[in-house]
Structure formats: structure tokens, C-alpha cells
PDB file of C-alpha atoms in Angstrom:
ATOM      1  CA  UNK A 224      -1.442  25.397   5.965  1.00 73.00           C
ATOM      2  CA  UNK A 225       1.025  26.103   8.868  1.00 87.00           C
ATOM      3  CA  UNK A 226       4.519  24.756   8.866  1.00 94.00           C
ATOM      4  CA  UNK A 227       5.475  21.294  10.574  1.00 97.00           C
ATOM      5  CA  UNK A 228       8.158  21.808  13.249  1.00 97.00           C
ATOM      6  CA  UNK A 229      10.216  18.679  12.993  1.00 98.00           C
ATOM      7  CA  UNK A 230      12.900  17.241  15.580  1.00 98.00           C
ATOM      8  CA  UNK A 231      15.823  14.701  14.578  1.00 98.00           C
ATOM      9  CA  UNK A 232      16.743  12.368  17.091  1.00 98.00           C
ATOM     10  CA  UNK A 233      20.735  11.013  17.484  1.00 98.00           C
ATOM     11  CA  UNK A 234      19.966   8.382  15.579  1.00 98.00           C
ATOM     12  CA  UNK A 235      18.723   9.933  12.351  1.00 98.00           C
ATOM     13  CA  UNK A 236      21.678  12.764  12.322  1.00 97.00           C
ATOM     14  CA  UNK A 237      23.345  11.931   9.633  1.00 97.00           C
ATOM     15  CA  UNK A 238      19.826  11.098   7.347  1.00 98.00           C
ATOM     16  CA  UNK A 239      18.052  13.894   5.131  1.00 97.00           C
ATOM     17  CA  UNK A 240      14.858  15.193   6.609  1.00 97.00           C
ATOM     18  CA  UNK A 241      11.870  13.998   4.781  1.00 97.00           C
ATOM     19  CA  UNK A 242      11.002  15.275   1.293  1.00 94.00           C
ATOM     20  CA  UNK A 243       9.078  15.432  -1.982  1.00 94.00           C
ATOM     21  CA  UNK A 244      10.770  13.335  -4.422  1.00 91.00           C
ATOM     22  CA  UNK A 245       9.001  15.425  -7.094  1.00 94.00           C
ATOM     23  CA  UNK A 246       7.297  18.710  -7.657  1.00 94.00           C
ATOM     24  CA  UNK A 247       4.202  17.075  -7.753  1.00 95.00           C
ATOM     25  CA  UNK A 248       4.508  14.643  -5.078  1.00 95.00           C
ATOM     26  CA  UNK A 249       1.723  14.362  -2.248  1.00 95.00           C
ATOM     27  CA  UNK A 250       4.148  12.597  -0.103  1.00 97.00           C
ATOM     28  CA  UNK A 251       7.246  13.332   1.886  1.00 97.00           C
ATOM     29  CA  UNK A 252       9.401   9.858   2.122  1.00 97.00           C
ATOM     30  CA  UNK A 253      10.121   8.689   5.703  1.00 98.00           C
ATOM     31  CA  UNK A 254      13.734   6.705   6.133  1.00 98.00           C
ATOM     32  CA  UNK A 255      14.650   4.088   8.498  1.00 98.00           C
ATOM     33  CA  UNK A 256      16.755   5.007  11.203  1.00 98.00           C
ATOM     34  CA  UNK A 257      18.659   2.005  12.222  1.00 97.00           C
ATOM     35  CA  UNK A 258      21.942   3.105  13.005  1.00 91.00           C
ATOM     36  CA  UNK A 259      22.829  -0.022  14.478  1.00 94.00           C
ATOM     37  CA  UNK A 260      22.418  -2.513  11.711  1.00 95.00           C
ATOM     38  CA  UNK A 261      20.009  -3.721   9.160  1.00 97.00           C
ATOM     39  CA  UNK A 262      16.573  -5.042  10.128  1.00 97.00           C
ATOM     40  CA  UNK A 263      15.656  -8.662   8.245  1.00 97.00           C
ATOM     41  CA  UNK A 264      12.298  -9.109   7.935  1.00 98.00           C
ATOM     42  CA  UNK A 265      11.079 -12.666   7.540  1.00 98.00           C
ATOM     43  CA  UNK A 266       8.092 -13.713   5.080  1.00 98.00           C
ATOM     44  CA  UNK A 267       4.717 -12.841   7.215  1.00 98.00           C
ATOM     45  CA  UNK A 268       7.276 -10.880   9.847  1.00 98.00           C
ATOM     46  CA  UNK A 269       6.053  -7.074  10.717  1.00 97.00           C
ATOM     47  CA  UNK A 270       8.297  -4.851  12.576  1.00 96.00           C
ATOM     48  CA  UNK A 271       8.328  -1.365  14.098  1.00 97.00           C
ATOM     49  CA  UNK A 272      10.827   0.746  12.121  1.00 98.00           C
ATOM     50  CA  UNK A 273      11.959   4.038  13.924  1.00 98.00           C
ATOM     51  CA  UNK A 274      12.398   7.169  11.298  1.00 98.00           C
ATOM     52  CA  UNK A 275      14.572   9.401  14.289  1.00 98.00           C
ATOM     53  CA  UNK A 276      12.100  12.160  13.659  1.00 98.00           C
ATOM     54  CA  UNK A 277       9.546  13.720  16.291  1.00 98.00           C
ATOM     55  CA  UNK A 278       6.890  16.321  14.738  1.00 98.00           C
ATOM     56  CA  UNK A 279       5.069  18.955  15.918  1.00 98.00           C
ATOM     57  CA  UNK A 280       2.033  18.982  13.280  1.00 98.00           C
ATOM     58  CA  UNK A 281      -0.211  21.856  13.217  1.00 97.00           C
ATOM     59  CA  UNK A 282      -3.829  22.028  14.922  1.00 96.00           C
ATOM     60  CA  UNK A 283      -6.570  20.907  12.702  1.00 96.00           C
ATOM     61  CA  UNK A 284      -4.065  18.181  10.678  1.00 97.00           C
ATOM     62  CA  UNK A 285      -2.744  14.909  10.765  1.00 97.00           C
ATOM     63  CA  UNK A 286      -0.045  12.864   9.738  1.00 98.00           C
ATOM     64  CA  UNK A 287      -0.774   9.510   7.524  1.00 98.00           C
ATOM     65  CA  UNK A 288       1.881   6.903   6.946  1.00 98.00           C
ATOM     66  CA  UNK A 289       1.219   5.389   3.800  1.00 98.00           C
ATOM     67  CA  UNK A 290       3.056   2.273   2.122  1.00 98.00           C
ATOM     68  CA  UNK A 291       5.397   2.957  -0.813  1.00 96.00           C
ATOM     69  CA  UNK A 292       3.945   1.512  -3.602  1.00 95.00           C
ATOM     70  CA  UNK A 293       7.368  -0.163  -5.107  1.00 95.00           C
ATOM     71  CA  UNK A 294       8.073  -1.841  -1.915  1.00 97.00           C
ATOM     72  CA  UNK A 295       4.881  -3.029  -2.099  1.00 96.00           C
ATOM     73  CA  UNK A 296       4.969  -4.199  -5.749  1.00 97.00           C
ATOM     74  CA  UNK A 297       8.682  -5.579  -6.071  1.00 97.00           C
ATOM     75  CA  UNK A 298       8.871  -6.733  -2.415  1.00 97.00           C
ATOM     76  CA  UNK A 299       5.098  -7.336  -0.728  1.00 97.00           C
ATOM     77  CA  UNK A 300       6.434  -4.887   1.973  1.00 98.00           C
ATOM     78  CA  UNK A 301       3.506  -2.712   3.096  1.00 98.00           C
ATOM     79  CA  UNK A 302       2.344  -0.400   6.215  1.00 98.00           C
ATOM     80  CA  UNK A 303       0.301  -2.924   8.313  1.00 97.00           C
ATOM     81  CA  UNK A 304      -1.977  -0.376   9.460  1.00 95.00           C
ATOM     82  CA  UNK A 305      -2.397   1.895   6.922  1.00 95.00           C
ATOM     83  CA  UNK A 306      -2.570   4.720   6.651  1.00 95.00           C
ATOM     84  CA  UNK A 307      -1.176   4.764  10.210  1.00 96.00           C
ATOM     85  CA  UNK A 308      -2.142   8.374  11.752  1.00 97.00           C
ATOM     86  CA  UNK A 309       0.022  10.609  13.647  1.00 98.00           C
ATOM     87  CA  UNK A 310      -2.175  13.056  15.647  1.00 97.00           C
ATOM     88  CA  UNK A 311      -1.253  16.743  15.940  1.00 97.00           C
ATOM     89  CA  UNK A 312      -0.472  16.236  19.443  1.00 97.00           C
ATOM     90  CA  UNK A 313       1.773  13.107  19.711  1.00 98.00           C
ATOM     91  CA  UNK A 314       5.370  14.196  20.434  1.00 98.00           C
ATOM     92  CA  UNK A 315       6.872  10.784  20.132  1.00 98.00           C
ATOM     93  CA  UNK A 316       9.379   9.442  17.860  1.00 98.00           C
ATOM     94  CA  UNK A 317       7.762   8.810  14.201  1.00 98.00           C
ATOM     95  CA  UNK A 318       7.856   4.926  13.573  1.00 98.00           C
ATOM     96  CA  UNK A 319       6.222   2.684  10.742  1.00 98.00           C
ATOM     97  CA  UNK A 320       4.742  -0.209  11.031  1.00 98.00           C
ATOM     98  CA  UNK A 321       5.595  -2.698   8.279  1.00 98.00           C
ATOM     99  CA  UNK A 322       4.632  -6.086   7.283  1.00 98.00           C
ATOM    100  CA  UNK A 323       6.463  -8.527   4.656  1.00 98.00           C
ATOM    101  CA  UNK A 324       3.490 -10.052   2.777  1.00 98.00           C
ATOM    102  CA  UNK A 325       6.330 -11.343   0.235  1.00 97.00           C
ATOM    103  CA  UNK A 326       7.753 -14.628  -0.254  1.00 97.00           C
ATOM    104  CA  UNK A 327      11.756 -13.528   0.405  1.00 97.00           C
ATOM    105  CA  UNK A 328      13.007 -12.016   3.351  1.00 98.00           C
ATOM    106  CA  UNK A 329      13.306  -8.419   3.255  1.00 98.00           C
ATOM    107  CA  UNK A 330      16.347  -6.636   4.861  1.00 98.00           C
ATOM    108  CA  UNK A 331      15.952  -2.674   5.472  1.00 98.00           C
ATOM    109  CA  UNK A 332      18.927  -0.806   5.809  1.00 98.00           C
ATOM    110  CA  UNK A 333      20.073   2.569   7.606  1.00 98.00           C
ATOM    111  CA  UNK A 334      18.444   5.277   5.101  1.00 98.00           C
ATOM    112  CA  UNK A 335      16.079   3.511   3.021  1.00 98.00           C
ATOM    113  CA  UNK A 336      12.680   5.018   2.117  1.00 97.00           C
ATOM    114  CA  UNK A 337      10.256   2.870   3.662  1.00 98.00           C
ATOM    115  CA  UNK A 338       6.829   4.718   3.463  1.00 98.00           C
ATOM    116  CA  UNK A 339       5.211   8.125   2.440  1.00 97.00           C
ATOM    117  CA  UNK A 340       4.017  10.979   5.065  1.00 98.00           C
ATOM    118  CA  UNK A 341       0.952  12.926   3.759  1.00 98.00           C
ATOM    119  CA  UNK A 342       0.059  16.024   6.423  1.00 97.00           C
ATOM    120  CA  UNK A 343      -3.955  16.610   6.032  1.00 97.00           C
ATOM    121  CA  UNK A 344      -6.426  18.688   7.313  1.00 96.00           C
ATOM    122  CA  UNK A 345      -8.657  16.853   9.842  1.00 96.00           C
ATOM    123  CA  UNK A 346     -11.989  17.754  11.257  1.00 94.00           C
ATOM    124  CA  UNK A 347     -12.948  16.710  14.430  1.00 92.00           C
ATOM    125  CA  UNK A 348     -16.818  15.644  14.600  1.00 94.00           C
ATOM    126  CA  UNK A 349     -19.501  16.996  17.175  1.00 96.00           C
ATOM    127  CA  UNK A 350     -21.514  13.543  18.368  1.00 96.00           C
ATOM    128  CA  UNK A 351     -25.260  14.219  18.626  1.00 97.00           C
ATOM    129  CA  UNK A 352     -26.972  11.262  20.171  1.00 97.00           C
ATOM    130  CA  UNK A 353     -30.508  10.471  18.764  1.00 96.00           C
ATOM    131  CA  UNK A 354     -33.206   8.005  19.044  1.00 97.00           C
ATOM    132  CA  UNK A 355     -33.989   7.692  15.240  1.00 95.00           C
ATOM    133  CA  UNK A 356     -32.219   8.324  12.103  1.00 94.00           C
ATOM    134  CA  UNK A 357     -33.498   8.816   8.799  1.00 94.00           C
ATOM    135  CA  UNK A 358     -33.796   6.396   6.145  1.00 92.00           C
ATOM    136  CA  UNK A 359     -31.553   5.621   3.210  1.00 91.00           C
ATOM    137  CA  UNK A 360     -31.657   3.941  -0.143  1.00 88.00           C
ATOM    138  CA  UNK A 361     -28.740   1.475   1.007  1.00 86.00           C
ATOM    139  CA  UNK A 362     -30.345   1.402   4.714  1.00 86.00           C
ATOM    140  CA  UNK A 363     -28.296  -0.968   6.870  1.00 86.00           C
ATOM    141  CA  UNK A 364     -26.388  -2.958   3.472  1.00 84.00           C
ATOM    142  CA  UNK A 365     -23.056  -3.531   4.677  1.00 83.00           C
ATOM    143  CA  UNK A 366     -19.796  -4.930   3.279  1.00 81.00           C
ATOM    144  CA  UNK A 367     -20.386  -5.402  -0.602  1.00 79.00           C
ATOM    145  CA  UNK A 368     -23.826  -4.263  -0.544  1.00 77.00           C
ATOM    146  CA  UNK A 369     -23.220  -2.057  -3.226  1.00 78.00           C
ATOM    147  CA  UNK A 370     -20.634  -3.929  -5.319  1.00 73.00           C
ATOM    148  CA  UNK A 371     -20.836  -7.298  -7.001  1.00 66.00           C
ATOM    149  CA  UNK A 372     -23.635  -9.421  -6.127  1.00 62.00           C
ATOM    150  CA  UNK A 373     -23.094 -12.232  -3.695  1.00 58.00           C
ATOM    151  CA  UNK A 374     -23.837 -15.715  -5.455  1.00 61.00           C
ATOM    152  CA  UNK A 375     -24.699 -16.987  -1.636  1.00 60.00           C
ATOM    153  CA  UNK A 376     -27.389 -14.359  -0.694  1.00 56.00           C
ATOM    154  CA  UNK A 377     -29.007 -14.322  -4.535  1.00 57.00           C
ATOM    155  CA  UNK A 378     -29.297 -18.024  -4.149  1.00 58.00           C
ATOM    156  CA  UNK A 379     -30.940 -17.654  -0.825  1.00 54.00           C
ATOM    157  CA  UNK A 380     -33.203 -14.784  -2.117  1.00 52.00           C
ATOM    158  CA  UNK A 381     -34.289 -16.844  -4.736  1.00 60.00           C
ATOM    159  CA  UNK A 382     -34.782 -19.838  -2.539  1.00 59.00           C
ATOM    160  CA  UNK A 383     -37.184 -17.724  -0.447  1.00 55.00           C
ATOM    161  CA  UNK A 384     -39.159 -16.671  -3.576  1.00 56.00           C
TER     162      UNK A 384
END
């Protein structure tokens, strides 16, 4: 994969660039760029947290912003639109939409690791409109149709039998 070019904005000049924390890590840690002070997130609150970074992702790739498992487990803080997508042609500041699903106020400080960035290949589909599609075993079965049996739907089927 081509290198990812990165620009550090003034409010992130004192922060390290995203890095893989271990040799086998899939995600680069993103940090909060909050030099003006802490961000308090009450239970149920959501907020857009700046990272102070602008990326130039290689053509044919995307950035996926994902939650950090420790924040989710310990505090109930997660990425609201996970995974968030950074398009290869976006040149604005990367910001992370966090939500506090926990029971207590969560404080984000300047430099805190708040999310992970995965750089991944992406394919753009070529759509072809048709009048008919091939049949499959699943057919139009939607949410949960291949998982646990829905007792309400089962009762309705039995009543019709």
C-alpha cells in the first residue's frame, strides 16, 4: 500500500502521530486534540472530538474509525457511527463522533487515545440495473432470518397450519 500522507494541525503539534501500539496491531491509535481543555461527556451525550490531523489516503483505500475496546468495556464510550468512514478524497480534519453509553460522566483530555484508525482497501461497485434477479435459498429473508428463531413468527406460522 502507498504511504498515507498526514498533516498535523496547530492544535495537535504537541501530540504524537498515530501509531500501532504493538507489532501485530491492526489499528493506529487516534488521540484527542483538545488544547483548550477537557471535554466532559455526560451519560447519553455525544460529541465530535477533533484529532488535529488531516489525511491524504491513497486512492483505492479508506480510513475506518473504530472504537477502542477498553473505553467501551470500562466506560461505555464508543464511536457512534462505527465504523466511521474517511474517504480517500476527504481533506478536512479527522474528527471522531463519540457517545457515552456509560452510567457516569466521562472526561476526555488532550492527548487521550479515543479511537482506532484502520486503513483498508476499498472497491467501488459498478451498478447494473436489471428487471429480475436470481433466486437464492435465503430469498428476501431479512433481519434475523438466518439466526435464532423468532417465537412470534413461529407462533403465527403454527396458527396458520
